[in-house]
Amino acid sequence: MSDIIKKAKEDIEKENYKDALILARKRHSKDDINDYISILDLLIEANYLPALEEKGIYYQYYDETHDNGDYGEKYFNEYLELQPNSINVLCDKAMSRFNKGDIDESLKYMQNAYKNYSNYSKIEKPRISKKELLISKIELLIKAKRYEDALTHLNNYENQFGGSQKSDLYKGQMLQKNGKNEEALVYLEKSLLEEDTLIGFNAKGDALFELERYEDALKEYRNCLDYESKIEGDLELVTNFNYKAAFCCVKLEDDKNAIKFLNKTINMLNEHGRLPKDIESIYQKCSFEKERIMKKGTVEDEEFRKTKFFSTKNSFIILIIVLILYILLKMNGY
């Protein structure tokens, strides 16, 4: 038994549970996971509830396998059996369900947390405010692509708490998704005045694109390019501002830049193999548009020009050399 575990046991025997939990977190920060989990288990045996949530959070966010895909949910369940109105752990469980792909269940637990906010357990204090909890629910709805529901909740948020940079951003994005492009621009411009964001530039570009203000939309999509290298795992977003930049150029009759963006989008999607249906349709649309522009003969495909080809004479010489090598190998028994 390590000295750290001995110290933790002494703290627990004296009911200094918070000190033992602090000790566990220090072991976690030093990547000593064995001692970290061992101390948590000792605290759980002593019926110290925060250790249950702590262990669940470890598997939710830090463990590479997330406890074989459980995302800490079994620990959150144990906690909720004892404290069913816990705001914090209802939110934790909501994220576990979300990570398992169960969006409806996730939203249900987030809603329960929101309802329970006025009479939360005296044993704990919520880590996030009521307004932050509502924003978290809105973010889940956006991830689930339930845009109308998200917009309804954003209106409720605005009525209760007024606007903020984040709520203005999300409301502008949701208004755009719901086809209210002029109104969307008002909120997006307010949000972008406070902070430049990729989501803001992309949504503003989409609103302007739908309003056929292609030159203005292209400026927003070019702003998105500054963030492109930092985007991980969101193929839909990257595809959107690249292919729409291409079609802005098409509408502006700028065939040279249209081909540039079309090539970029096509090559990017080629690298991803099998594509979702909606992105596959974008890939086909870009391919057809590139072919249409090239048939006009008004622009050269710079990328195609960079490819080097052998002359007919050199190709014939190479063919002869290959044939001679083949014959020599056969003669030597290969």
Coordinates of C-alpha atoms in Angstrom, one line a residue:
M1 CA 0.0 0.0 0.0
S2 CA 1.4 3.4 -1.0
D3 CA 1.9 6.2 1.4
I4 CA -0.7 8.2 -0.5
I5 CA -3.3 5.5 0.0
K6 CA -2.4 5.3 3.7
K7 CA -2.9 9.1 4.0
A8 CA -6.2 8.9 2.2
K9 CA -7.4 6.1 4.6
E10 CA -6.4 8.2 7.6
D11 CA -8.4 11.2 6.2
I12 CA -11.4 9.0 5.6
E13 CA -11.3 7.4 9.0
K14 CA -11.3 11.0 10.5
E15 CA -14.2 11.8 8.1
N16 CA -12.0 14.4 6.3
Y17 CA -13.6 13.4 3.0
K18 CA -12.8 16.6 1.2
D19 CA -9.1 16.3 2.0
A20 CA -9.1 12.7 0.7
L21 CA -10.9 13.8 -2.5
I22 CA -8.3 16.7 -3.0
L23 CA -5.6 14.1 -2.6
A24 CA -7.2 11.9 -5.2
R25 CA -7.4 14.8 -7.7
K26 CA -3.7 15.6 -7.1
R27 CA -2.9 12.0 -8.1
H28 CA -5.0 12.4 -11.2
S29 CA -3.2 15.6 -12.1
K30 CA 0.1 13.6 -11.9
D31 CA -1.4 10.8 -14.1
D32 CA -1.3 8.3 -11.2
I33 CA -4.6 6.8 -12.2
N34 CA -4.3 3.7 -10.0
D35 CA -4.0 5.7 -6.7
Y36 CA -6.7 8.2 -8.0
I37 CA -9.3 5.4 -8.6
S38 CA -8.3 3.6 -5.4
I39 CA -8.9 6.7 -3.3
L40 CA -12.2 7.3 -5.0
D41 CA -13.3 3.7 -4.3
L42 CA -12.4 4.2 -0.6
L43 CA -14.5 7.3 -0.5
I44 CA -17.4 5.5 -2.3
E45 CA -17.2 2.7 0.3
A46 CA -17.5 5.4 3.0
N47 CA -20.7 6.7 1.2
Y48 CA -19.2 10.0 0.2
L49 CA -21.4 10.9 -2.7
P50 CA -19.1 13.4 -4.5
A51 CA -16.6 10.6 -5.1
L52 CA -19.3 8.7 -7.2
E53 CA -19.7 11.7 -9.5
E54 CA -15.9 12.2 -9.6
K55 CA -15.5 8.7 -10.8
G56 CA -18.2 9.0 -13.4
I57 CA -16.7 12.2 -14.7
Y58 CA -13.3 10.5 -15.1
Y59 CA -14.9 7.9 -17.4
Q60 CA -17.0 10.5 -19.1
Y61 CA -14.1 12.7 -20.2
Y62 CA -10.6 11.2 -19.4
D63 CA -10.6 7.5 -19.8
E64 CA -9.6 6.5 -23.3
T65 CA -12.3 3.8 -23.6
H66 CA -14.8 5.7 -21.5
D67 CA -15.2 2.5 -19.4
N68 CA -16.0 0.5 -22.6
G69 CA -18.4 3.1 -23.8
D70 CA -20.4 3.6 -20.6
Y71 CA -19.3 7.2 -20.2
G72 CA -19.6 7.0 -16.4
E73 CA -23.3 6.5 -16.5
K74 CA -23.4 3.6 -14.0
Y75 CA -21.8 5.9 -11.4
F76 CA -24.3 8.7 -12.1
N77 CA -27.1 6.2 -11.8
E78 CA -25.9 5.2 -8.3
Y79 CA -25.7 8.8 -7.3
L80 CA -29.2 9.6 -8.6
E81 CA -30.7 6.7 -6.7
L82 CA -29.7 8.5 -3.5
Q83 CA -30.1 12.1 -4.8
P84 CA -32.6 12.1 -7.7
N85 CA -32.9 15.9 -7.8
S86 CA -29.1 16.5 -8.2
I87 CA -28.7 19.2 -10.9
N88 CA -25.1 18.4 -11.5
V89 CA -25.5 14.7 -11.9
L90 CA -28.7 15.0 -14.0
C91 CA -26.5 17.1 -16.4
D92 CA -23.7 14.5 -16.2
K93 CA -26.1 11.7 -17.1
A94 CA -27.6 13.8 -19.9
M95 CA -24.1 14.0 -21.4
S96 CA -23.6 10.2 -21.0
R97 CA -26.8 9.6 -22.9
F98 CA -25.7 12.1 -25.6
N99 CA -22.4 10.4 -26.0
K100 CA -24.2 7.1 -26.5
G101 CA -26.3 8.7 -29.2
D102 CA -29.6 8.8 -27.3
I103 CA -30.5 12.5 -27.9
D104 CA -34.1 12.3 -26.7
E105 CA -33.0 10.8 -23.3
S106 CA -30.2 13.3 -23.0
L107 CA -32.7 16.2 -23.5
K108 CA -35.1 14.6 -21.0
Y109 CA -32.4 14.6 -18.2
M110 CA -31.3 18.1 -19.1
Q111 CA -35.0 19.2 -18.8
N112 CA -35.3 17.5 -15.4
A113 CA -32.2 19.4 -14.2
Y114 CA -33.7 22.7 -15.4
K115 CA -37.1 21.9 -13.7
N116 CA -35.3 21.0 -10.4
Y117 CA -33.2 24.1 -10.3
S118 CA -35.5 26.0 -7.9
N119 CA -35.4 23.2 -5.3
Y120 CA -32.0 21.6 -5.7
S121 CA -30.6 19.4 -2.9
K122 CA -29.0 21.2 0.0
I123 CA -26.2 18.7 -0.1
E124 CA -24.8 20.2 -3.3
K125 CA -24.7 23.5 -5.1
P126 CA -25.2 23.5 -8.9
R127 CA -21.9 24.1 -10.8
I128 CA -23.7 26.1 -13.5
S129 CA -26.3 28.8 -13.4
K130 CA -29.8 28.4 -14.6
K131 CA -29.1 30.4 -17.7
E132 CA -26.0 28.3 -18.5
L133 CA -28.1 25.2 -18.0
L134 CA -30.7 26.5 -20.6
I135 CA -27.9 27.3 -23.0
S136 CA -26.5 23.8 -22.6
K137 CA -29.9 22.4 -23.5
I138 CA -30.0 24.6 -26.5
E139 CA -26.6 23.4 -27.6
L140 CA -27.8 19.8 -27.4
L141 CA -30.9 20.6 -29.5
I142 CA -28.6 22.2 -32.1
K143 CA -26.3 19.1 -32.2
A144 CA -29.4 17.0 -32.6
K145 CA -30.4 19.3 -35.6
R146 CA -33.8 20.1 -33.9
Y147 CA -33.6 23.7 -35.1
E148 CA -37.2 24.7 -34.4
D149 CA -37.0 23.5 -30.8
A150 CA -33.7 25.3 -30.3
L151 CA -35.2 28.5 -31.6
T152 CA -38.2 28.2 -29.3
H153 CA -35.8 27.7 -26.3
L154 CA -33.7 30.7 -27.5
N155 CA -36.7 32.9 -27.5
N156 CA -37.5 31.7 -23.9
Y157 CA -33.9 32.4 -22.9
E158 CA -34.1 35.9 -24.4
N159 CA -37.4 36.6 -22.5
Q160 CA -35.9 35.5 -19.2
F161 CA -32.3 36.7 -19.3
G162 CA -32.0 39.1 -22.3
G163 CA -29.4 38.6 -25.0
S164 CA -25.8 37.6 -24.8
Q165 CA -23.0 37.1 -27.4
K166 CA -23.6 33.3 -27.3
S167 CA -27.4 33.5 -27.4
D168 CA -27.3 36.0 -30.2
L169 CA -25.0 33.7 -32.1
Y170 CA -27.2 30.7 -31.7
K171 CA -30.4 32.6 -32.4
G172 CA -28.9 34.0 -35.6
Q173 CA -27.8 30.5 -36.6
M174 CA -31.2 29.0 -35.8
L175 CA -33.1 31.8 -37.6
Q176 CA -31.0 31.1 -40.6
K177 CA -31.7 27.3 -40.4
N178 CA -35.4 28.1 -40.2
G179 CA -35.3 30.3 -43.3
K180 CA -35.5 33.7 -41.6
N181 CA -32.4 35.1 -43.2
E182 CA -32.9 38.8 -42.8
E183 CA -33.7 38.5 -39.1
A184 CA -30.8 36.1 -38.7
L185 CA -28.4 38.7 -40.0
V186 CA -29.4 41.1 -37.2
Y187 CA -28.5 38.7 -34.5
L188 CA -25.3 37.3 -36.2
E189 CA -24.0 40.8 -36.8
K190 CA -24.6 41.7 -33.1
S191 CA -22.7 38.5 -32.1
L192 CA -19.8 39.1 -34.4
L193 CA -19.4 42.6 -33.2
E194 CA -18.5 41.1 -29.8
E195 CA -16.5 38.1 -31.0
D196 CA -15.4 36.7 -34.3
T197 CA -16.5 33.0 -34.5
L198 CA -16.5 30.4 -37.2
I199 CA -20.1 29.5 -36.5
G200 CA -21.0 33.2 -36.9
F201 CA -19.2 33.7 -40.2
N202 CA -20.6 30.5 -41.6
A203 CA -24.2 31.2 -40.6
K204 CA -23.9 34.8 -41.9
G205 CA -22.5 33.5 -45.2
D206 CA -25.4 31.1 -45.5
A207 CA -28.0 33.8 -44.8
L208 CA -26.4 36.1 -47.4
F209 CA -26.1 33.2 -49.9
E210 CA -29.9 32.4 -49.5
L211 CA -30.6 36.1 -50.0
E212 CA -28.5 36.0 -53.3
R213 CA -26.0 38.5 -52.0
Y214 CA -23.2 36.4 -53.3
E215 CA -20.3 38.9 -53.1
D216 CA -21.1 39.6 -49.4
A217 CA -21.5 35.8 -48.7
L218 CA -18.1 35.1 -50.3
K219 CA -16.5 37.5 -47.9
E220 CA -17.9 35.6 -44.9
Y221 CA -16.9 32.2 -46.4
R222 CA -13.4 33.5 -46.9
N223 CA -13.4 34.5 -43.2
C224 CA -14.2 30.9 -42.4
L225 CA -11.0 29.8 -44.2
D226 CA -8.9 31.4 -41.4
Y227 CA -10.3 28.8 -39.0
E228 CA -10.2 25.8 -41.3
S229 CA -6.9 24.3 -40.0
K230 CA -8.3 24.2 -36.5
I231 CA -11.5 22.3 -37.3
E232 CA -11.4 18.6 -36.4
G233 CA -14.1 16.1 -37.3
D234 CA -16.7 18.4 -38.7
L235 CA -16.8 17.5 -42.4
E236 CA -20.2 19.0 -42.9
L237 CA -19.1 22.5 -41.7
V238 CA -15.8 22.5 -43.8
T239 CA -17.7 21.3 -46.8
N240 CA -20.4 23.9 -46.5
F241 CA -18.2 27.0 -46.6
N242 CA -15.9 25.7 -49.3
Y243 CA -18.5 24.5 -51.7
K244 CA -20.7 27.5 -51.2
A245 CA -17.7 29.8 -51.8
A246 CA -17.3 28.0 -55.1
F247 CA -20.9 28.6 -56.1
C248 CA -20.7 32.3 -55.0
C249 CA -17.9 32.5 -57.6
V250 CA -20.1 30.8 -60.1
K251 CA -22.9 33.3 -59.6
L252 CA -20.4 36.1 -59.8
E253 CA -19.0 34.6 -63.1
D254 CA -15.6 34.2 -61.6
D255 CA -14.8 30.9 -63.2
K256 CA -11.1 30.9 -62.2
N257 CA -11.8 31.0 -58.4
A258 CA -14.9 28.8 -58.8
I259 CA -12.6 26.0 -60.2
K260 CA -10.2 26.6 -57.4
F261 CA -12.8 26.1 -54.7
L262 CA -14.5 23.2 -56.6
N263 CA -11.1 21.4 -56.9
K264 CA -10.5 22.0 -53.2
T265 CA -13.9 20.6 -52.2
I266 CA -13.7 17.6 -54.5
N267 CA -10.2 16.7 -53.4
M268 CA -11.1 17.1 -49.7
L269 CA -14.2 14.8 -50.1
N270 CA -12.2 12.2 -52.1
E271 CA -9.9 11.8 -49.0
H272 CA -12.9 10.7 -46.9
G273 CA -14.0 7.7 -48.9
R274 CA -17.7 6.8 -48.3
L275 CA -19.7 9.9 -47.7
P276 CA -23.0 10.6 -46.0
K277 CA -25.9 11.1 -48.5
D278 CA -26.1 14.8 -48.1
I279 CA -22.4 15.4 -48.5
E280 CA -22.3 12.9 -51.4
S281 CA -24.9 15.0 -53.2
I282 CA -22.7 18.1 -52.7
Y283 CA -19.7 16.1 -54.1
Q284 CA -21.8 15.3 -57.2
K285 CA -23.0 18.9 -57.6
C286 CA -19.4 20.2 -57.4
S287 CA -18.2 17.6 -60.0
F288 CA -21.0 18.5 -62.4
E289 CA -20.4 22.2 -62.0
K290 CA -16.7 21.8 -62.6
E291 CA -17.4 19.8 -65.8
R292 CA -19.8 22.5 -67.0
I293 CA -17.3 25.3 -66.5
M294 CA -14.5 23.3 -68.2
K295 CA -16.7 22.7 -71.2
K296 CA -17.0 26.5 -71.6
G297 CA -13.3 26.7 -72.3
T298 CA -13.0 30.0 -70.6
V299 CA -10.6 28.8 -67.9
E300 CA -7.8 26.3 -67.5
D301 CA -7.7 23.8 -64.7
E302 CA -4.5 24.9 -63.0
E303 CA -4.4 21.7 -60.9
F304 CA -4.7 19.6 -64.0
R305 CA -1.9 21.6 -65.7
K306 CA 0.5 20.8 -62.9
T307 CA 0.3 17.1 -63.7
K308 CA 3.3 16.0 -65.8
F309 CA 2.8 13.8 -68.8
F310 CA 5.5 12.1 -70.9
S311 CA 5.7 12.9 -74.6
T312 CA 4.7 10.3 -77.2
K313 CA 8.4 9.7 -78.1
N314 CA 9.4 9.2 -74.4
S315 CA 6.4 7.0 -73.7
F316 CA 7.4 4.7 -76.7
I317 CA 11.0 4.5 -75.4
I318 CA 9.8 3.6 -71.9
L319 CA 7.6 0.9 -73.3
I320 CA 10.5 -0.7 -75.3
I321 CA 12.7 -0.7 -72.1
V322 CA 10.0 -2.4 -70.2
L323 CA 9.5 -5.1 -72.9
I324 CA 13.3 -5.7 -73.0
L325 CA 13.5 -6.1 -69.2
Y326 CA 10.5 -8.5 -69.3
I327 CA 12.2 -10.7 -71.9
L328 CA 15.5 -10.7 -70.0
L329 CA 13.7 -11.7 -66.8
K330 CA 11.9 -14.6 -68.6
M331 CA 15.2 -15.8 -70.1
N332 CA 16.7 -16.0 -66.6
G333 CA 13.8 -18.1 -65.3
Y334 CA 11.8 -15.4 -63.5

